[in-house]
PDB file of C-alpha atoms in Angstrom:
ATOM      1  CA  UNK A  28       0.000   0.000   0.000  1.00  0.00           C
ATOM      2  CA  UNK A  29       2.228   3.174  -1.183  1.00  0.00           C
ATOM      3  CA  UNK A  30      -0.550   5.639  -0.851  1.00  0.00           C
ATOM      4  CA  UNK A  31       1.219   8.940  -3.149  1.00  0.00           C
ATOM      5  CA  UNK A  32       4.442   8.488  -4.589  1.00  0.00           C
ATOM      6  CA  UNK A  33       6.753  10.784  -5.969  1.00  0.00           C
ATOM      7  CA  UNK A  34      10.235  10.261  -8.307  1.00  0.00           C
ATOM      8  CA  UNK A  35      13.010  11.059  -8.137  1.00  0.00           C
ATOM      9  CA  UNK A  36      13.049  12.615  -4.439  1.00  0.00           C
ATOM     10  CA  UNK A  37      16.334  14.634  -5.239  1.00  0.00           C
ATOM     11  CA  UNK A  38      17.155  16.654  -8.611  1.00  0.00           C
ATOM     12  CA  UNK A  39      19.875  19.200  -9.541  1.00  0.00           C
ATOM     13  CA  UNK A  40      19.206  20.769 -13.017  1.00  0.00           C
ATOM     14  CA  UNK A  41      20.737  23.884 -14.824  1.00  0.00           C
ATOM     15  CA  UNK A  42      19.250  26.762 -15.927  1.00  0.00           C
ATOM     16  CA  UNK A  43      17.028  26.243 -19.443  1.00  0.00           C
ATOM     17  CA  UNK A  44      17.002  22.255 -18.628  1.00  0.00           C
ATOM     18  CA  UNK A  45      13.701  20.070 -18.617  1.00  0.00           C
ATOM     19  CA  UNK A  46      12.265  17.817 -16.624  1.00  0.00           C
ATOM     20  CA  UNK A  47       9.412  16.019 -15.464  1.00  0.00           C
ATOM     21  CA  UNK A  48       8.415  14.668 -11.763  1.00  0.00           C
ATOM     22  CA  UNK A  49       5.973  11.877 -11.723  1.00  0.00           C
ATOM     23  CA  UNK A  50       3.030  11.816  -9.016  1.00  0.00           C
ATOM     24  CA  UNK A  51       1.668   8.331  -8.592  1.00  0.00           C
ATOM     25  CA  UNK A  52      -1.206   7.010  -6.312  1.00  0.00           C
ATOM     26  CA  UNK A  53      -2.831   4.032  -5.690  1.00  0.00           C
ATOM     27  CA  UNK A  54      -5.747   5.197  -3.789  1.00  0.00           C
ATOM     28  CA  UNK A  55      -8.061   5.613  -6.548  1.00  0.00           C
ATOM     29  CA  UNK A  56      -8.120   9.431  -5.947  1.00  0.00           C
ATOM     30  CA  UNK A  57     -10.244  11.531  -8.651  1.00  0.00           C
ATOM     31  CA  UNK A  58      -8.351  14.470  -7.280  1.00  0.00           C
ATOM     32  CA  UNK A  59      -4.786  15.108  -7.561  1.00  0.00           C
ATOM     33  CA  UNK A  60      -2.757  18.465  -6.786  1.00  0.00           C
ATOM     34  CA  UNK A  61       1.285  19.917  -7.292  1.00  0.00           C
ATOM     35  CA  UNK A  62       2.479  22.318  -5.027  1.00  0.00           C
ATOM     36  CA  UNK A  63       5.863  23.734  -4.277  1.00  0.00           C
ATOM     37  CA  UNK A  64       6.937  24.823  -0.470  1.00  0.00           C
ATOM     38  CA  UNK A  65       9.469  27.576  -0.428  1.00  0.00           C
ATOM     39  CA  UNK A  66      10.575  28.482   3.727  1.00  0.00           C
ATOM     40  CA  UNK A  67       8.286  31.232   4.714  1.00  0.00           C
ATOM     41  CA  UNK A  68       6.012  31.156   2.189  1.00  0.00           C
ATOM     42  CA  UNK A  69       4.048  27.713   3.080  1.00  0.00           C
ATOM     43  CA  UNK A  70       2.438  25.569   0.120  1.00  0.00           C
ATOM     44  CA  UNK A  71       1.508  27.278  -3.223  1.00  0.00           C
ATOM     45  CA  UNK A  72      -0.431  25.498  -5.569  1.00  0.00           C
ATOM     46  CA  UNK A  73       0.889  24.864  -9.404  1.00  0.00           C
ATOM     47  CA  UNK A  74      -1.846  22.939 -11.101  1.00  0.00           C
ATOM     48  CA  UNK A  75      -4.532  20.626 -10.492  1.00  0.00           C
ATOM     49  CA  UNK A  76      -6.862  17.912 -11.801  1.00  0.00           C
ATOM     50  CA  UNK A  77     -10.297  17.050 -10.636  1.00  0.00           C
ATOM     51  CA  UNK A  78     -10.087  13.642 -12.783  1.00  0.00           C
ATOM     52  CA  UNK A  79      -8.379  12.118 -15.692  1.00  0.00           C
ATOM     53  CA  UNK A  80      -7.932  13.900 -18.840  1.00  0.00           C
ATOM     54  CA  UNK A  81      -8.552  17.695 -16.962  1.00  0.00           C
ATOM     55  CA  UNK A  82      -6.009  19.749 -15.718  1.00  0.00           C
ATOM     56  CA  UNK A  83      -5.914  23.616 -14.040  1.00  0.00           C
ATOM     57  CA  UNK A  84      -3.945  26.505 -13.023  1.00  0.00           C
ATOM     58  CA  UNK A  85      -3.460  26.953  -9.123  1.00  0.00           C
ATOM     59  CA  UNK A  86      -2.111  29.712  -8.012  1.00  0.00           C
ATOM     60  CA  UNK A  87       1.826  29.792  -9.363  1.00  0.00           C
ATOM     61  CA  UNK A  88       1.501  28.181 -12.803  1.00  0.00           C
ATOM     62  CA  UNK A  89       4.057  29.930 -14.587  1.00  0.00           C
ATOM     63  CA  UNK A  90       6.756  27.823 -15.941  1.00  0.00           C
ATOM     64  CA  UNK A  91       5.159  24.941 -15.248  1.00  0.00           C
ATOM     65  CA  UNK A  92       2.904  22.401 -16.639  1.00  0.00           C
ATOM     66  CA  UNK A  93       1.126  19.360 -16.350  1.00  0.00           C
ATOM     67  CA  UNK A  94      -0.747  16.233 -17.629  1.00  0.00           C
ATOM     68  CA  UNK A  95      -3.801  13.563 -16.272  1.00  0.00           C
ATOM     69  CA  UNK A  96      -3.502  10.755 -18.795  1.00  0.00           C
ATOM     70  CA  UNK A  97      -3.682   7.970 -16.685  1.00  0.00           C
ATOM     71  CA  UNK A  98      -6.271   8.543 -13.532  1.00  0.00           C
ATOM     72  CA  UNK A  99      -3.025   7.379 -11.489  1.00  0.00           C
ATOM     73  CA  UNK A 100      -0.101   9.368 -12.438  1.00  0.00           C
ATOM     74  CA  UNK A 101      -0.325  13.562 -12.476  1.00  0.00           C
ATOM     75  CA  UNK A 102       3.544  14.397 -14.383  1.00  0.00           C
ATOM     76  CA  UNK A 103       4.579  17.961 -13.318  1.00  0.00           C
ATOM     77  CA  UNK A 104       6.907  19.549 -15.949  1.00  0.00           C
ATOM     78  CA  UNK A 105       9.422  22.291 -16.440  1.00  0.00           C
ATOM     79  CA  UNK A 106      10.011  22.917 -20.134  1.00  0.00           C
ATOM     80  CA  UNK A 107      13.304  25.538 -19.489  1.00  0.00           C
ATOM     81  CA  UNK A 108      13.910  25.615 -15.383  1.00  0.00           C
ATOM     82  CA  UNK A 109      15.206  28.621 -13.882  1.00  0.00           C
ATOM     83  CA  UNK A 110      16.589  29.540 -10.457  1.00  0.00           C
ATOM     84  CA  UNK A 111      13.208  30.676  -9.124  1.00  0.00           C
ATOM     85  CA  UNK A 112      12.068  27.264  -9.495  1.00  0.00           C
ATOM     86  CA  UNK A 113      14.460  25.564  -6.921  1.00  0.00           C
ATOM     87  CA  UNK A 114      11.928  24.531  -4.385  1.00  0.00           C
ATOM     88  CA  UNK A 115      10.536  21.685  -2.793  1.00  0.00           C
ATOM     89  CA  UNK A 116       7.546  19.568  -4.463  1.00  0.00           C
ATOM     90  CA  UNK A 117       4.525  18.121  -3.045  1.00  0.00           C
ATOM     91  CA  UNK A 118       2.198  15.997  -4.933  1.00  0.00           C
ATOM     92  CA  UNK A 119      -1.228  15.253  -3.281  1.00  0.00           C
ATOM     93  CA  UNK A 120      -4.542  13.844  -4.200  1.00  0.00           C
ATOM     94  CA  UNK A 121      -7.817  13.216  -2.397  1.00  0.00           C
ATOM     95  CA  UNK A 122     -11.130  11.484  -3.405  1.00  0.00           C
ATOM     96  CA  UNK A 123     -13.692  13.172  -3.439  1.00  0.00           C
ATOM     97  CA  UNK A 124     -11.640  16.945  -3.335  1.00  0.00           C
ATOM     98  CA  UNK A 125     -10.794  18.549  -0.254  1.00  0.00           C
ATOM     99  CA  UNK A 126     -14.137  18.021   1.774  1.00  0.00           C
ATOM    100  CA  UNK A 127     -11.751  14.982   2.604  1.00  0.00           C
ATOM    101  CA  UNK A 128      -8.317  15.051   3.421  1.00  0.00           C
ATOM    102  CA  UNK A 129      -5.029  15.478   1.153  1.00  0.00           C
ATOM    103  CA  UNK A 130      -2.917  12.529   0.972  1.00  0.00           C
ATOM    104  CA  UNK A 131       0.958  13.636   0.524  1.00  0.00           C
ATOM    105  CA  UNK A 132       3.827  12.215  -1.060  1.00  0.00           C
ATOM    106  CA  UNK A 133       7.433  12.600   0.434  1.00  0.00           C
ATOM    107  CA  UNK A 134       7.975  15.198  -1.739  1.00  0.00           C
ATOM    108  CA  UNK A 135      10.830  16.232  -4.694  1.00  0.00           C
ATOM    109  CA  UNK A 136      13.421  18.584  -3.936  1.00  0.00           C
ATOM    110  CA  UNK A 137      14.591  20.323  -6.843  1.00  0.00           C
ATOM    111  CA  UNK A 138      17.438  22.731  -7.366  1.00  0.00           C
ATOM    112  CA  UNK A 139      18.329  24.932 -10.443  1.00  0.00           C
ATOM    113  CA  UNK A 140      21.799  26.162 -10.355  1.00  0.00           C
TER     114      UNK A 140
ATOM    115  CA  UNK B   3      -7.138  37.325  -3.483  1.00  0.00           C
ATOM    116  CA  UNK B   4      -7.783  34.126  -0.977  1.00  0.00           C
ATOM    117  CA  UNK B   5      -5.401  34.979   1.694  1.00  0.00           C
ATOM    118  CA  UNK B   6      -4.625  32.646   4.393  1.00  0.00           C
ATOM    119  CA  UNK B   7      -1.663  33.936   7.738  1.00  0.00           C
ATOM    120  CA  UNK B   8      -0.380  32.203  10.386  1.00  0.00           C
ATOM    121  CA  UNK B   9       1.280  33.187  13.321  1.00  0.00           C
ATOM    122  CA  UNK B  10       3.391  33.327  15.243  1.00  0.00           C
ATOM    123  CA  UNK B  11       5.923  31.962  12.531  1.00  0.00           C
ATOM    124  CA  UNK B  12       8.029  30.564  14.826  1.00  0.00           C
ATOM    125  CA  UNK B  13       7.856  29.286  18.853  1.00  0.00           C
ATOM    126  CA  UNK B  14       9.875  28.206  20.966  1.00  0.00           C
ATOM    127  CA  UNK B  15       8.625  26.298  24.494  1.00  0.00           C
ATOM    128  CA  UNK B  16       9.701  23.576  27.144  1.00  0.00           C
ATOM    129  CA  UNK B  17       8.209  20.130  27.242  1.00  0.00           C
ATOM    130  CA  UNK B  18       5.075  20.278  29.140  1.00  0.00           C
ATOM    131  CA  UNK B  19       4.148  23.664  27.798  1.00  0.00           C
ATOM    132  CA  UNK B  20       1.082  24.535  26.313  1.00  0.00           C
ATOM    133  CA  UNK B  21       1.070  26.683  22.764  1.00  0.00           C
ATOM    134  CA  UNK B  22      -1.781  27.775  20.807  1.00  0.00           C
ATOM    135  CA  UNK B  23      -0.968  28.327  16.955  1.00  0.00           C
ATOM    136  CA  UNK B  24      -2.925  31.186  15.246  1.00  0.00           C
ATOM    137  CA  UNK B  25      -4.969  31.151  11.470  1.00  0.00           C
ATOM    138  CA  UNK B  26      -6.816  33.703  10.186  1.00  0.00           C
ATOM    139  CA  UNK B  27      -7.976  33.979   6.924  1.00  0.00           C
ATOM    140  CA  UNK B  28      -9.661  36.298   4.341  1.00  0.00           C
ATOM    141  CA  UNK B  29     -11.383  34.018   1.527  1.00  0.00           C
ATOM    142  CA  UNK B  30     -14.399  34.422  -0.683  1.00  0.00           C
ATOM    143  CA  UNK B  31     -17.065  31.596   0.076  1.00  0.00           C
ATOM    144  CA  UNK B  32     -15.388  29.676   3.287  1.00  0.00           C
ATOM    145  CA  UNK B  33     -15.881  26.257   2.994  1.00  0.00           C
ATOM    146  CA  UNK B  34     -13.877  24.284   5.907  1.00  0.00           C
ATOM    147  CA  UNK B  35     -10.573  25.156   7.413  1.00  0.00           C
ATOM    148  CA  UNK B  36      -7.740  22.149   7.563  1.00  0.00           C
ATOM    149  CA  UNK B  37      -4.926  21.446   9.768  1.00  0.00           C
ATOM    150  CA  UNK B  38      -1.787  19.665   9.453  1.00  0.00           C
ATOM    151  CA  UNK B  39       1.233  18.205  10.543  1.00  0.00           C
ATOM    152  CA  UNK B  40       4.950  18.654   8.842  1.00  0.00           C
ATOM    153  CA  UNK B  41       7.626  17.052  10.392  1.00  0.00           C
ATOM    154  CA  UNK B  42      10.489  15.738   8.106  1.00  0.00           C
ATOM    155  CA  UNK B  43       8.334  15.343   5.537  1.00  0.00           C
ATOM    156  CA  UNK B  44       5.015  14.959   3.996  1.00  0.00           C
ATOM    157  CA  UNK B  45       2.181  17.010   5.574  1.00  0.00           C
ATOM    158  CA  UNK B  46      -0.233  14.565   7.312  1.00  0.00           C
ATOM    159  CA  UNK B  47      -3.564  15.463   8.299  1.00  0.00           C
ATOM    160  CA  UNK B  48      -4.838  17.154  11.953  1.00  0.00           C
ATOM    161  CA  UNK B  49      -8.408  18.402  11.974  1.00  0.00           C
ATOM    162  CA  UNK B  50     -11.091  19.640   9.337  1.00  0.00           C
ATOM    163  CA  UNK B  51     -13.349  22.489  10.956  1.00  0.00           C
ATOM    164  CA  UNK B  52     -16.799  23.426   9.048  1.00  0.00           C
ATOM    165  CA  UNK B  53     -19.469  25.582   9.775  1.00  0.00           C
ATOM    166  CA  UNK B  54     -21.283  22.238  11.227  1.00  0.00           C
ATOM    167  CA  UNK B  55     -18.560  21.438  13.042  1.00  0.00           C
ATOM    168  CA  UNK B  56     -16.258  24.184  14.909  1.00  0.00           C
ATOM    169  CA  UNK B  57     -14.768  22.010  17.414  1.00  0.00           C
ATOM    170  CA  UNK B  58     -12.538  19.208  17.339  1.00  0.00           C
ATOM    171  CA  UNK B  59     -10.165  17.782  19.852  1.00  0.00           C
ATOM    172  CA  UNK B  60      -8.140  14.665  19.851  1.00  0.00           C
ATOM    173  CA  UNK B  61      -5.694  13.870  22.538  1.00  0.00           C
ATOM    174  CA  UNK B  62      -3.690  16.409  23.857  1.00  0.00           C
ATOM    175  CA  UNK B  63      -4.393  18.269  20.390  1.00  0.00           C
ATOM    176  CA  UNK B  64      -7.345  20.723  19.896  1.00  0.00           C
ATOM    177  CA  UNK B  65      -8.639  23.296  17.448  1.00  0.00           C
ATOM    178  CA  UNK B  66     -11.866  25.704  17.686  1.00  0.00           C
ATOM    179  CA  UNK B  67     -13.000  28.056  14.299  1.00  0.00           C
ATOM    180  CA  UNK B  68     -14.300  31.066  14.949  1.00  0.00           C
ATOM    181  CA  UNK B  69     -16.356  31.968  11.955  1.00  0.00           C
ATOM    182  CA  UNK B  70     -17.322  35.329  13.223  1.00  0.00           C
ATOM    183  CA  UNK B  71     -13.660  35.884  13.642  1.00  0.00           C
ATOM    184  CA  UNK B  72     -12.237  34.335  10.640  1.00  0.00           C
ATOM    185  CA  UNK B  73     -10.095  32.360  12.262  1.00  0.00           C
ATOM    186  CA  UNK B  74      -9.231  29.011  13.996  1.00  0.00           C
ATOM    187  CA  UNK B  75      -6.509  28.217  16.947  1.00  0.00           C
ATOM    188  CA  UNK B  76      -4.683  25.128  17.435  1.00  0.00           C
ATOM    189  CA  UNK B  77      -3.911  23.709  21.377  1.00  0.00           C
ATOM    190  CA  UNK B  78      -1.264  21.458  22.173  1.00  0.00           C
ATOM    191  CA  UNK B  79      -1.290  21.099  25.995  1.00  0.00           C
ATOM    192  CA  UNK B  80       1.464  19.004  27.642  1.00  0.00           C
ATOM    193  CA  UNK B  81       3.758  19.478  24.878  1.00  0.00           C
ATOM    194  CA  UNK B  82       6.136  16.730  24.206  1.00  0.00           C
ATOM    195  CA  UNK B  83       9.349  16.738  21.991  1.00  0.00           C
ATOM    196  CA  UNK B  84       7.477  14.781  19.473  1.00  0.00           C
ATOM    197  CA  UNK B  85       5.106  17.735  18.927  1.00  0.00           C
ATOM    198  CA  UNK B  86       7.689  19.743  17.115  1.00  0.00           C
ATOM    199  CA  UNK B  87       7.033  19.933  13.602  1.00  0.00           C
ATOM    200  CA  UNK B  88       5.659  22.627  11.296  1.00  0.00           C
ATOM    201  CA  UNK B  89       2.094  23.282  11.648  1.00  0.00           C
ATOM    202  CA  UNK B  90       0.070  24.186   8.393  1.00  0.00           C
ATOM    203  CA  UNK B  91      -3.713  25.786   8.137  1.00  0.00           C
ATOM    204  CA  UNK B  92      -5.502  25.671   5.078  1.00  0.00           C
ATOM    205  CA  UNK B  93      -8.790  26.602   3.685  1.00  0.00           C
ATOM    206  CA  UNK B  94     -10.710  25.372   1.213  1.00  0.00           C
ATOM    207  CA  UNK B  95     -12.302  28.449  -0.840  1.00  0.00           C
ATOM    208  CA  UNK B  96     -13.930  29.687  -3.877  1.00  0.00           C
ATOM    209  CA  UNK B  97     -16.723  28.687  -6.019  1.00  0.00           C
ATOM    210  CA  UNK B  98     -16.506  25.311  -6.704  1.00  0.00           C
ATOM    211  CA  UNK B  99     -13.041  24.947  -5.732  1.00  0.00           C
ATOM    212  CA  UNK B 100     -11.483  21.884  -5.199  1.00  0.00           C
ATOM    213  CA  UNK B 101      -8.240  23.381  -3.754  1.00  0.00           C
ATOM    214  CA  UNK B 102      -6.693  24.433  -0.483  1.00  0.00           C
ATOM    215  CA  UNK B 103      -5.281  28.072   0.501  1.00  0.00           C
ATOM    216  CA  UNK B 104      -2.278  27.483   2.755  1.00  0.00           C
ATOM    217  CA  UNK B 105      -0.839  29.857   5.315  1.00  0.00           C
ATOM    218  CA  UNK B 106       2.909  30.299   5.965  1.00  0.00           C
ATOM    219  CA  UNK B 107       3.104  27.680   8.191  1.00  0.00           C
ATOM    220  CA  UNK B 108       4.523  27.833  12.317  1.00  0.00           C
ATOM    221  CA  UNK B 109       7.365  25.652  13.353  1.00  0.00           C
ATOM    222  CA  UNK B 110       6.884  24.741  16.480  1.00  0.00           C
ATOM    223  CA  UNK B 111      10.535  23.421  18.865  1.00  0.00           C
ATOM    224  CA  UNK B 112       9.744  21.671  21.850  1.00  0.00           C
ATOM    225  CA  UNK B 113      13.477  21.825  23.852  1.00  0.00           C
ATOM    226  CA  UNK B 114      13.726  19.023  26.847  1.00  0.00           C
TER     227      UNK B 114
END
């Protein structure tokens, strides 16, 4: 039973690279979120999806995107990463939206030298 | 803009302390207000406060919303060195949203 899990857990990229963290659950979850934790600033959501084949803007898109094609996996990607993006990741997912509570993963900490 | 703030930002107490956390928020169309947990981590799950439900308590752990207020306060009586962690409030906001608000977070040190 892994409940959310995200890969890789560690990442060190360079300015204008790409890549893409995976977000997988197991829970059946309709409902699965991205959001990055900077220190002092608490969790700011990226995108979202409500089910499989929808996606949406959160509240710090920019830079970012995303795809549902599988109701399991939510991929987070940066097309050309930049400094501002060296955070800490947090996928998420609930089922039945947050009326219930968010499941984390162990998040992805990313840095963009 | 949904707006959620937390304070203080930081605390420092002795085990067997008490500490209260502080949320307030400023949101269009409240729906519940969510607590959790950071230690090394993942975030895991405290309390959910509604409007039906204001009050929750479990252990030595306790959290009351004050709707007239706008804001909710977190308890931890008897504080041990296991309690220290990051503490996170959330709201869930917004016309049909289906996505939490998060305050700044207070990390909590219990010293010995």
């Amino acid at each position: 039973n892994a409940g959310v899990t995200q890969t890789p857990k560690f990442r060190v990229l360079k300015t204008g690279q790409s890549m893409t963290l995976l977000c997988a659950q197991d829970m059946n979850h309709e409902y699965m979120y991205w959001y990055r934790q900077d220190p002092g600033m608490g969790l700011r959501l990226i995108h979202y999806s409500v089910g499989e084949g929808t996606t949406a803007k959160g509240e710090v898109p920019d830079g970012y995107n995303v795809s549902r094609l599988k109701k399991q996996n939510f991929l987070l990607g940066l097309e050309s990463a930049a400094p501002s993006q060296t955070s800490v990741y947090f996928c998420a997912s609930t089922l039945d939206g947050v009326t219930g509570e968010l499941f984390f993963g162990e998040g992805s900490r990313l840095t963009v030298l | 803009e949904d707006k959620v703030v937390q304070s203080p930002l930081s605390l420092v107490v002795h085990e067997g302390d008490t500490v209260t956390l502080n949320c307030s928020y400023e949101v269009t169309n409240f729906r519940s207000l969510l607590w959790y947990k950071q230690e090394k981590k993942a975030p895991t799950f405290l309390f959910m406060l509604t409007s039906s439900g204001i009050e929750k308590k479990s252990g030595r752990l306790s959290s009351i919303l004050d709707k007239k207020e706008l804001s909710s306060i977190l308890n931890i009586t008897a504080t041990q060195t296991g309690d220290s962690a990051i503490y996170l409030c959330a709201v869930e906001a917004g016309r049909g949203a289906q996505k939490l608000v998060f305050g700044q977070g207070t990390r909590l040190t219990i010293n010995p």
